PDB file of C-alpha atoms in Angstrom:
ATOM      1  CA  MET A   1      -6.447 -12.781   7.622  1.00 33.00           C
ATOM      2  CA  SER A   2      -6.203 -16.280   6.225  1.00 32.00           C
ATOM      3  CA  SER A   3      -2.789 -17.691   5.359  1.00 34.00           C
ATOM      4  CA  PHE A   4      -3.783 -18.376   1.767  1.00 36.00           C
ATOM      5  CA  ARG A   5      -4.251 -15.860  -1.008  1.00 42.00           C
ATOM      6  CA  ARG A   6      -7.900 -15.183  -1.795  1.00 42.00           C
ATOM      7  CA  PRO A   7      -9.321 -13.728  -5.027  1.00 43.00           C
ATOM      8  CA  LEU A   8      -9.510  -9.957  -4.935  1.00 40.00           C
ATOM      9  CA  LEU A   9     -12.721  -8.021  -4.447  1.00 45.00           C
ATOM     10  CA  THR A  10     -14.928 -11.009  -5.136  1.00 41.00           C
ATOM     11  CA  ASN A  11     -17.398 -10.958  -2.262  1.00 43.00           C
ATOM     12  CA  HIS A  12     -20.133  -8.354  -1.899  1.00 42.00           C
ATOM     13  CA  ASN A  13     -18.249  -6.216   0.588  1.00 44.00           C
ATOM     14  CA  ARG A  14     -14.972  -6.089  -1.296  1.00 52.00           C
ATOM     15  CA  CYS A  15     -16.267  -5.136  -4.726  1.00 84.00           C
ATOM     16  CA  TRP A  16     -16.823  -1.559  -3.480  1.00 94.00           C
ATOM     17  CA  ILE A  17     -14.620   1.259  -2.291  1.00 95.00           C
ATOM     18  CA  TRP A  18     -16.309   4.088  -0.432  1.00 96.00           C
ATOM     19  CA  GLY A  19     -15.684   7.473   1.137  1.00 95.00           C
ATOM     20  CA  ARG A  20     -14.963  10.843  -0.428  1.00 95.00           C
ATOM     21  CA  ASN A  21     -11.151  10.787  -0.386  1.00 94.00           C
ATOM     22  CA  VAL A  22     -10.480   7.281  -1.672  1.00 95.00           C
ATOM     23  CA  VAL A  23     -13.139   7.437  -4.413  1.00 97.00           C
ATOM     24  CA  LEU A  24     -11.985  10.838  -5.642  1.00 97.00           C
ATOM     25  CA  GLU A  25      -8.311   9.855  -5.636  1.00 96.00           C
ATOM     26  CA  THR A  26      -9.136   6.675  -7.544  1.00 97.00           C
ATOM     27  CA  LEU A  27     -11.069   8.623 -10.178  1.00 97.00           C
ATOM     28  CA  ARG A  28      -8.364  11.293 -10.440  1.00 97.00           C
ATOM     29  CA  ALA A  29      -5.545   8.796 -10.857  1.00 97.00           C
ATOM     30  CA  ASN A  30      -7.485   6.763 -13.436  1.00 95.00           C
ATOM     31  CA  ARG A  31      -5.260   3.719 -12.954  1.00 95.00           C
ATOM     32  CA  TRP A  32      -7.586   1.358 -11.070  1.00 95.00           C
ATOM     33  CA  PRO A  33     -10.589   1.476 -13.418  1.00 94.00           C
ATOM     34  CA  VAL A  34     -13.973   2.185 -11.845  1.00 95.00           C
ATOM     35  CA  ILE A  35     -16.960   0.155 -13.067  1.00 95.00           C
ATOM     36  CA  GLU A  36     -19.798   2.206 -11.570  1.00 96.00           C
ATOM     37  CA  LEU A  37     -20.184   5.288  -9.373  1.00 97.00           C
ATOM     38  CA  LEU A  38     -22.963   5.723  -6.813  1.00 97.00           C
ATOM     39  CA  HIS A  39     -23.726   8.967  -4.975  1.00 97.00           C
ATOM     40  CA  SER A  40     -26.436  10.055  -2.565  1.00 97.00           C
ATOM     41  CA  ASP A  41     -27.695  13.328  -1.071  1.00 95.00           C
ATOM     42  CA  ARG A  42     -25.278  12.908   1.835  1.00 95.00           C
ATOM     43  CA  CYS A  43     -22.300  13.535  -0.445  1.00 95.00           C
ATOM     44  CA  GLU A  44     -20.995  17.095  -0.197  1.00 95.00           C
ATOM     45  CA  PRO A  45     -21.677  18.985  -3.454  1.00 95.00           C
ATOM     46  CA  PHE A  46     -18.026  19.768  -4.229  1.00 96.00           C
ATOM     47  CA  ALA A  47     -17.073  16.083  -3.988  1.00 95.00           C
ATOM     48  CA  ARG A  48     -20.148  14.851  -5.835  1.00 96.00           C
ATOM     49  CA  ASP A  49     -19.692  17.320  -8.690  1.00 97.00           C
ATOM     50  CA  GLU A  50     -16.035  16.401  -9.209  1.00 98.00           C
ATOM     51  CA  ALA A  51     -16.673  12.656  -8.943  1.00 97.00           C
ATOM     52  CA  VAL A  52     -19.613  12.753 -11.348  1.00 97.00           C
ATOM     53  CA  ALA A  53     -17.717  14.912 -13.850  1.00 97.00           C
ATOM     54  CA  LEU A  54     -14.692  12.591 -13.819  1.00 97.00           C
ATOM     55  CA  ALA A  55     -16.867   9.492 -14.116  1.00 97.00           C
ATOM     56  CA  LYS A  56     -18.943  10.858 -16.992  1.00 96.00           C
ATOM     57  CA  ASP A  57     -15.816  12.053 -18.790  1.00 95.00           C
ATOM     58  CA  ARG A  58     -14.648   8.420 -18.787  1.00 93.00           C
ATOM     59  CA  GLY A  59     -17.979   7.008 -19.875  1.00 94.00           C
ATOM     60  CA  LEU A  60     -18.764   5.339 -16.549  1.00 95.00           C
ATOM     61  CA  ASN A  61     -22.191   4.457 -15.248  1.00 94.00           C
ATOM     62  CA  VAL A  62     -23.202   7.098 -12.659  1.00 96.00           C
ATOM     63  CA  VAL A  63     -26.256   6.523 -10.473  1.00 96.00           C
ATOM     64  CA  SER A  64     -27.907   8.769  -7.907  1.00 96.00           C
ATOM     65  CA  VAL A  65     -29.341   6.565  -5.159  1.00 96.00           C
ATOM     66  CA  ARG A  66     -30.695   6.733  -1.634  1.00 96.00           C
ATOM     67  CA  ASP A  67     -28.133   6.757   1.137  1.00 95.00           C
ATOM     68  CA  ALA A  68     -29.388   3.396   2.400  1.00 96.00           C
ATOM     69  CA  GLU A  69     -28.535   1.715  -0.897  1.00 95.00           C
ATOM     70  CA  ILE A  70     -24.878   2.736  -0.635  1.00 95.00           C
ATOM     71  CA  THR A  71     -24.850   1.532   2.962  1.00 95.00           C
ATOM     72  CA  LYS A  72     -26.264  -1.814   1.824  1.00 94.00           C
ATOM     73  CA  ASN A  73     -23.710  -2.230  -0.962  1.00 93.00           C
ATOM     74  CA  CYS A  74     -20.727  -1.259   1.193  1.00 92.00           C
ATOM     75  CA  ARG A  75     -22.057  -2.773   4.429  1.00 90.00           C
ATOM     76  CA  SER A  76     -20.826   0.372   6.094  1.00 89.00           C
ATOM     77  CA  GLU A  77     -22.392   3.688   7.094  1.00 93.00           C
ATOM     78  CA  ASP A  78     -19.213   5.761   6.814  1.00 92.00           C
ATOM     79  CA  HIS A  79     -19.291   6.096   3.015  1.00 95.00           C
ATOM     80  CA  GLN A  80     -20.039   9.863   3.007  1.00 96.00           C
ATOM     81  CA  GLY A  81     -22.541   9.350   0.205  1.00 97.00           C
ATOM     82  CA  LEU A  82     -19.993   8.195  -2.382  1.00 97.00           C
ATOM     83  CA  ALA A  83     -19.022   4.686  -3.515  1.00 97.00           C
ATOM     84  CA  ALA A  84     -17.475   2.989  -6.539  1.00 97.00           C
ATOM     85  CA  ARG A  85     -17.741  -0.607  -7.749  1.00 96.00           C
ATOM     86  CA  MET A  86     -14.308  -1.959  -8.636  1.00 94.00           C
ATOM     87  CA  PRO A  87     -12.617  -4.776 -10.558  1.00 93.00           C
ATOM     88  CA  PRO A  88      -9.526  -6.569  -9.134  1.00 93.00           C
ATOM     89  CA  PHE A  89      -6.652  -4.241  -8.329  1.00 95.00           C
ATOM     90  CA  PRO A  90      -4.105  -3.882 -11.185  1.00 96.00           C
ATOM     91  CA  TYR A  91      -0.765  -4.805  -9.631  1.00 97.00           C
ATOM     92  CA  TRP A  92       2.416  -3.834 -11.420  1.00 97.00           C
ATOM     93  CA  ASP A  93       4.658  -6.516 -12.843  1.00 95.00           C
ATOM     94  CA  VAL A  94       7.965  -6.589 -10.905  1.00 97.00           C
ATOM     95  CA  ALA A  95      10.073  -6.470 -14.068  1.00 96.00           C
ATOM     96  CA  THR A  96       8.156  -3.428 -15.336  1.00 97.00           C
ATOM     97  CA  LEU A  97       8.581  -1.665 -12.004  1.00 97.00           C
ATOM     98  CA  LEU A  98      12.338  -2.304 -11.941  1.00 97.00           C
ATOM     99  CA  ASN A  99      12.778  -1.149 -15.530  1.00 95.00           C
ATOM    100  CA  GLU A 100      10.993   2.144 -14.850  1.00 95.00           C
ATOM    101  CA  LEU A 101      12.773   3.114 -11.629  1.00 96.00           C
ATOM    102  CA  PRO A 102      14.551   6.472 -11.344  1.00 95.00           C
ATOM    103  CA  PRO A 103      18.285   6.572 -10.599  1.00 94.00           C
ATOM    104  CA  ASN A 104      19.292   5.539  -7.074  1.00 95.00           C
ATOM    105  CA  PRO A 105      15.812   4.321  -6.059  1.00 98.00           C
ATOM    106  CA  VAL A 106      14.310   3.191  -2.762  1.00 98.00           C
ATOM    107  CA  LEU A 107      11.877   0.274  -2.717  1.00 98.00           C
ATOM    108  CA  VAL A 108      10.075  -1.468   0.113  1.00 98.00           C
ATOM    109  CA  LEU A 109       9.310  -5.182   0.172  1.00 98.00           C
ATOM    110  CA  LEU A 110       6.510  -6.325   2.472  1.00 97.00           C
ATOM    111  CA  ASP A 111       6.970  -9.876   3.700  1.00 96.00           C
ATOM    112  CA  ARG A 112       3.564 -11.332   4.627  1.00 94.00           C
ATOM    113  CA  ILE A 113       1.827  -8.227   5.957  1.00 95.00           C
ATOM    114  CA  GLN A 114      -1.578  -9.665   6.787  1.00 93.00           C
ATOM    115  CA  ASP A 115      -3.443  -6.768   8.363  1.00 94.00           C
ATOM    116  CA  SER A 116      -5.226  -4.662   5.738  1.00 94.00           C
ATOM    117  CA  HIS A 117      -5.006  -1.484   7.826  1.00 95.00           C
ATOM    118  CA  ASN A 118      -1.240  -1.914   8.276  1.00 95.00           C
ATOM    119  CA  PHE A 119      -0.802  -2.562   4.552  1.00 97.00           C
ATOM    120  CA  GLY A 120      -2.768   0.536   3.573  1.00 97.00           C
ATOM    121  CA  ALA A 121      -1.015   2.720   6.134  1.00 97.00           C
ATOM    122  CA  ILE A 122       2.395   1.579   4.862  1.00 98.00           C
ATOM    123  CA  VAL A 123       1.401   2.396   1.279  1.00 98.00           C
ATOM    124  CA  ARG A 124       0.170   5.822   2.401  1.00 97.00           C
ATOM    125  CA  SER A 125       3.496   6.582   4.123  1.00 98.00           C
ATOM    126  CA  ALA A 126       5.425   5.245   1.130  1.00 98.00           C
ATOM    127  CA  GLU A 127       3.598   7.586  -1.241  1.00 98.00           C
ATOM    128  CA  VAL A 128       3.879  10.635   1.014  1.00 97.00           C
ATOM    129  CA  LEU A 129       7.562  10.095   1.847  1.00 98.00           C
ATOM    130  CA  GLY A 130       8.851   9.369  -1.648  1.00 97.00           C
ATOM    131  CA  ILE A 131       9.337   5.583  -1.780  1.00 98.00           C
ATOM    132  CA  ASP A 132       9.602   4.555  -5.425  1.00 98.00           C
ATOM    133  CA  GLY A 133       7.649   1.298  -5.226  1.00 98.00           C
ATOM    134  CA  VAL A 134       6.193  -1.418  -3.013  1.00 98.00           C
ATOM    135  CA  ILE A 135       6.686  -5.138  -3.655  1.00 98.00           C
ATOM    136  CA  VAL A 136       4.474  -7.810  -2.081  1.00 98.00           C
ATOM    137  CA  GLY A 137       4.259 -11.572  -2.328  1.00 96.00           C
ATOM    138  CA  THR A 138       1.333 -13.843  -3.089  1.00 92.00           C
ATOM    139  CA  HIS A 139       1.548 -16.013   0.055  1.00 89.00           C
ATOM    140  CA  GLU A 140       0.150 -14.909   3.424  1.00 89.00           C
ATOM    141  CA  GLN A 141      -0.103 -11.347   2.157  1.00 94.00           C
ATOM    142  CA  ALA A 142      -3.141  -9.082   2.459  1.00 93.00           C
ATOM    143  CA  SER A 143      -4.600  -8.203  -0.919  1.00 93.00           C
ATOM    144  CA  VAL A 144      -5.248  -4.667  -2.097  1.00 95.00           C
ATOM    145  CA  ASN A 145      -8.932  -4.564  -1.164  1.00 92.00           C
ATOM    146  CA  SER A 146     -11.388  -1.879  -0.092  1.00 91.00           C
ATOM    147  CA  HIS A 147      -9.926  -1.707   3.426  1.00 92.00           C
ATOM    148  CA  VAL A 148      -6.355  -1.307   2.144  1.00 95.00           C
ATOM    149  CA  ALA A 149      -7.516   1.376  -0.301  1.00 95.00           C
ATOM    150  CA  ARG A 150      -9.337   3.273   2.454  1.00 93.00           C
ATOM    151  CA  SER A 151      -6.525   3.117   5.008  1.00 95.00           C
ATOM    152  CA  SER A 152      -4.127   4.329   2.306  1.00 96.00           C
ATOM    153  CA  VAL A 153      -6.519   7.253   1.608  1.00 94.00           C
ATOM    154  CA  GLY A 154      -6.203   6.472  -2.086  1.00 95.00           C
ATOM    155  CA  ALA A 155      -2.392   6.212  -2.143  1.00 97.00           C
ATOM    156  CA  VAL A 156      -2.694   2.733  -3.713  1.00 97.00           C
ATOM    157  CA  ASN A 157      -3.429   4.617  -6.942  1.00 97.00           C
ATOM    158  CA  TYR A 158      -0.134   6.535  -6.931  1.00 97.00           C
ATOM    159  CA  VAL A 159       2.714   4.443  -5.530  1.00 97.00           C
ATOM    160  CA  PRO A 160       3.513   1.430  -7.767  1.00 98.00           C
ATOM    161  CA  ILE A 161       2.567  -1.839  -6.021  1.00 98.00           C
ATOM    162  CA  ALA A 162       4.103  -4.891  -7.693  1.00 98.00           C
ATOM    163  CA  GLU A 163       3.305  -8.520  -6.947  1.00 97.00           C
ATOM    164  CA  SER A 164       6.002 -11.196  -6.919  1.00 97.00           C
ATOM    165  CA  ASN A 165       5.409 -14.948  -7.032  1.00 95.00           C
ATOM    166  CA  ASP A 166       8.810 -15.517  -5.407  1.00 96.00           C
ATOM    167  CA  LEU A 167      10.147 -12.864  -3.046  1.00 97.00           C
ATOM    168  CA  GLU A 168      13.490 -14.621  -2.681  1.00 97.00           C
ATOM    169  CA  VAL A 169      14.111 -14.496  -6.437  1.00 97.00           C
ATOM    170  CA  THR A 170      13.093 -10.825  -6.469  1.00 98.00           C
ATOM    171  CA  VAL A 171      15.527  -9.934  -3.688  1.00 98.00           C
ATOM    172  CA  ARG A 172      18.347 -11.821  -5.430  1.00 98.00           C
ATOM    173  CA  ASP A 173      17.595  -9.862  -8.600  1.00 97.00           C
ATOM    174  CA  LEU A 174      17.895  -6.597  -6.664  1.00 98.00           C
ATOM    175  CA  LEU A 175      21.181  -7.733  -5.139  1.00 98.00           C
ATOM    176  CA  GLU A 176      22.506  -8.273  -8.668  1.00 97.00           C
ATOM    177  CA  ARG A 177      21.364  -4.729  -9.476  1.00 96.00           C
ATOM    178  CA  ARG A 178      23.587  -3.507  -6.599  1.00 97.00           C
ATOM    179  CA  PHE A 179      20.805  -2.632  -4.162  1.00 98.00           C
ATOM    180  CA  GLN A 180      21.614  -2.763  -0.464  1.00 98.00           C
ATOM    181  CA  ILE A 181      19.023  -4.986   1.244  1.00 98.00           C
ATOM    182  CA  VAL A 182      18.087  -3.494   4.606  1.00 98.00           C
ATOM    183  CA  GLY A 183      15.967  -5.535   6.980  1.00 96.00           C
ATOM    184  CA  ALA A 184      14.033  -3.856   9.786  1.00 93.00           C
ATOM    185  CA  SER A 185      14.413  -5.809  13.030  1.00 90.00           C
ATOM    186  CA  ASP A 186      13.869  -5.147  16.735  1.00 84.00           C
ATOM    187  CA  HIS A 187      16.950  -7.290  17.408  1.00 85.00           C
ATOM    188  CA  ALA A 188      19.334  -5.328  15.166  1.00 90.00           C
ATOM    189  CA  LYS A 189      22.131  -3.340  16.802  1.00 91.00           C
ATOM    190  CA  GLN A 190      22.513  -0.649  14.141  1.00 94.00           C
ATOM    191  CA  PRO A 191      20.142   2.339  14.542  1.00 94.00           C
ATOM    192  CA  ILE A 192      18.446   3.677  11.429  1.00 96.00           C
ATOM    193  CA  PHE A 193      20.135   7.058  12.032  1.00 94.00           C
ATOM    194  CA  GLU A 194      23.579   5.471  11.527  1.00 94.00           C
ATOM    195  CA  THR A 195      22.662   3.757   8.270  1.00 94.00           C
ATOM    196  CA  ASP A 196      23.409   5.272   4.862  1.00 96.00           C
ATOM    197  CA  PHE A 197      20.181   5.253   2.839  1.00 97.00           C
ATOM    198  CA  ARG A 198      21.492   7.459   0.043  1.00 96.00           C
ATOM    199  CA  LYS A 199      22.386   4.515  -2.182  1.00 96.00           C
ATOM    200  CA  ALA A 200      19.966   2.208  -4.049  1.00 98.00           C
ATOM    201  CA  THR A 201      18.049   0.493  -1.261  1.00 98.00           C
ATOM    202  CA  LEU A 202      15.459  -2.217  -0.715  1.00 98.00           C
ATOM    203  CA  LEU A 203      13.784  -1.974   2.700  1.00 98.00           C
ATOM    204  CA  LEU A 204      12.343  -5.219   4.099  1.00 97.00           C
ATOM    205  CA  ILE A 205       9.361  -5.015   6.469  1.00 96.00           C
ATOM    206  CA  GLY A 206       8.402  -8.364   7.979  1.00 92.00           C
ATOM    207  CA  ASN A 207       5.212 -10.015   9.173  1.00 90.00           C
ATOM    208  CA  GLU A 208       3.484  -8.360  12.145  1.00 85.00           C
ATOM    209  CA  GLY A 209       4.148 -11.277  14.478  1.00 85.00           C
ATOM    210  CA  ARG A 210       7.001 -13.277  12.945  1.00 87.00           C
ATOM    211  CA  GLY A 211       9.166 -10.676  11.279  1.00 89.00           C
ATOM    212  CA  ILE A 212      11.172 -11.319   8.110  1.00 95.00           C
ATOM    213  CA  GLN A 213      11.210 -14.953   6.999  1.00 95.00           C
ATOM    214  CA  PRO A 214      14.600 -16.735   7.328  1.00 96.00           C
ATOM    215  CA  ALA A 215      15.096 -17.165   3.571  1.00 96.00           C
ATOM    216  CA  LEU A 216      14.959 -13.394   3.119  1.00 97.00           C
ATOM    217  CA  GLN A 217      17.006 -12.652   6.230  1.00 96.00           C
ATOM    218  CA  THR A 218      19.963 -14.488   4.713  1.00 97.00           C
ATOM    219  CA  LEU A 219      19.862 -12.095   1.746  1.00 98.00           C
ATOM    220  CA  CYS A 220      19.930  -8.903   3.811  1.00 97.00           C
ATOM    221  CA  THR A 221      23.151  -6.923   3.619  1.00 97.00           C
ATOM    222  CA  GLN A 222      22.354  -5.308   6.960  1.00 96.00           C
ATOM    223  CA  PHE A 223      19.691  -4.997   9.643  1.00 97.00           C
ATOM    224  CA  VAL A 224      18.535  -1.818  11.328  1.00 96.00           C
ATOM    225  CA  GLN A 225      16.417  -0.952  14.338  1.00 93.00           C
ATOM    226  CA  ILE A 226      14.475   2.066  15.562  1.00 92.00           C
ATOM    227  CA  PRO A 227      15.797   3.162  18.984  1.00 89.00           C
ATOM    228  CA  MET A 228      12.995   3.046  21.566  1.00 86.00           C
ATOM    229  CA  LEU A 229      12.854   4.420  25.107  1.00 84.00           C
ATOM    230  CA  GLY A 230       9.484   3.264  26.432  1.00 81.00           C
ATOM    231  CA  ARG A 231       8.646   0.177  28.459  1.00 76.00           C
ATOM    232  CA  VAL A 232       6.376  -1.270  25.747  1.00 74.00           C
ATOM    233  CA  ASN A 233       9.435  -1.404  23.467  1.00 69.00           C
ATOM    234  CA  SER A 234       7.607  -2.266  20.251  1.00 76.00           C
ATOM    235  CA  LEU A 235       5.911  -0.560  17.313  1.00 85.00           C
ATOM    236  CA  ASN A 236       3.492  -2.014  14.791  1.00 88.00           C
ATOM    237  CA  ALA A 237       4.613  -2.582  11.213  1.00 91.00           C
ATOM    238  CA  ALA A 238       2.958   0.522   9.787  1.00 94.00           C
ATOM    239  CA  VAL A 239       4.397   2.919  12.390  1.00 94.00           C
ATOM    240  CA  SER A 240       7.861   1.382  12.052  1.00 94.00           C
ATOM    241  CA  ALA A 241       7.698   1.680   8.285  1.00 96.00           C
ATOM    242  CA  GLY A 242       6.689   5.351   8.482  1.00 97.00           C
ATOM    243  CA  ILE A 243       9.631   6.188  10.754  1.00 97.00           C
ATOM    244  CA  LEU A 244      12.014   4.281   8.499  1.00 97.00           C
ATOM    245  CA  PHE A 245      10.711   5.999   5.363  1.00 98.00           C
ATOM    246  CA  TYR A 246      11.075   9.414   6.972  1.00 98.00           C
ATOM    247  CA  GLU A 247      14.710   8.742   7.881  1.00 98.00           C
ATOM    248  CA  VAL A 248      15.372   7.768   4.251  1.00 98.00           C
ATOM    249  CA  LEU A 249      13.758  11.023   3.095  1.00 97.00           C
ATOM    250  CA  ARG A 250      15.651  13.081   5.683  1.00 97.00           C
ATOM    251  CA  GLN A 251      19.014  11.733   4.574  1.00 97.00           C
ATOM    252  CA  ARG A 252      18.310  12.131   0.894  1.00 96.00           C
ATOM    253  CA  ARG A 253      17.039  15.674   1.215  1.00 93.00           C
ATOM    254  CA  ALA A 254      19.987  16.654   3.408  1.00 84.00           C
TER     255      ALA A 254
END
């Protein structure tokens, strides 16, 4: 992933999402507007019928095509006979997200997550485990593209994803709103199991190789680590985030 922010879904590959689950979830949610729906004989009837009905109900262009045409458009053979042409992803505005939060919320801020699969997997875990919103920056951050949508299995349509031009300003705003700012770090001494996540919390997940940038580290009210027993002694960003989110859920449900 390049270090600069590229326009979303502009090249031929990234203007399509494909696969039964992500296309259906996108149509069901009706937040990321679909431009055109393609289906082929390979698509299972139950998925095709629901996708076509949803698309026609919203006045979308629906086209039955040969399987090879979907493969050509997506540049992938794992589309399951269903694909949708998409506009740029509609990020939330940070101010709107903060104004619509429930009481005592939990947010996650991703600091320069550059791998699309990691990004999508984090969003998937966030949606499943009850995180109230995801905040990302505009510098060195993977965009919400077809690969992020697929690895999230459509969760990008359900968990609010807000984009901030200045992550430091956003974190300072949350501090003023009495959020605790919890940074995930392999070097922290406090285990996640000994941290109180029942109050309003912002979780910081840093870059895959460099961690949380220094400017954001100085704003953290505490750092936490996941205890590990193996000799490898490291987890990727998406796995770490999933474990962290589950501990938040466990405490809050208890």
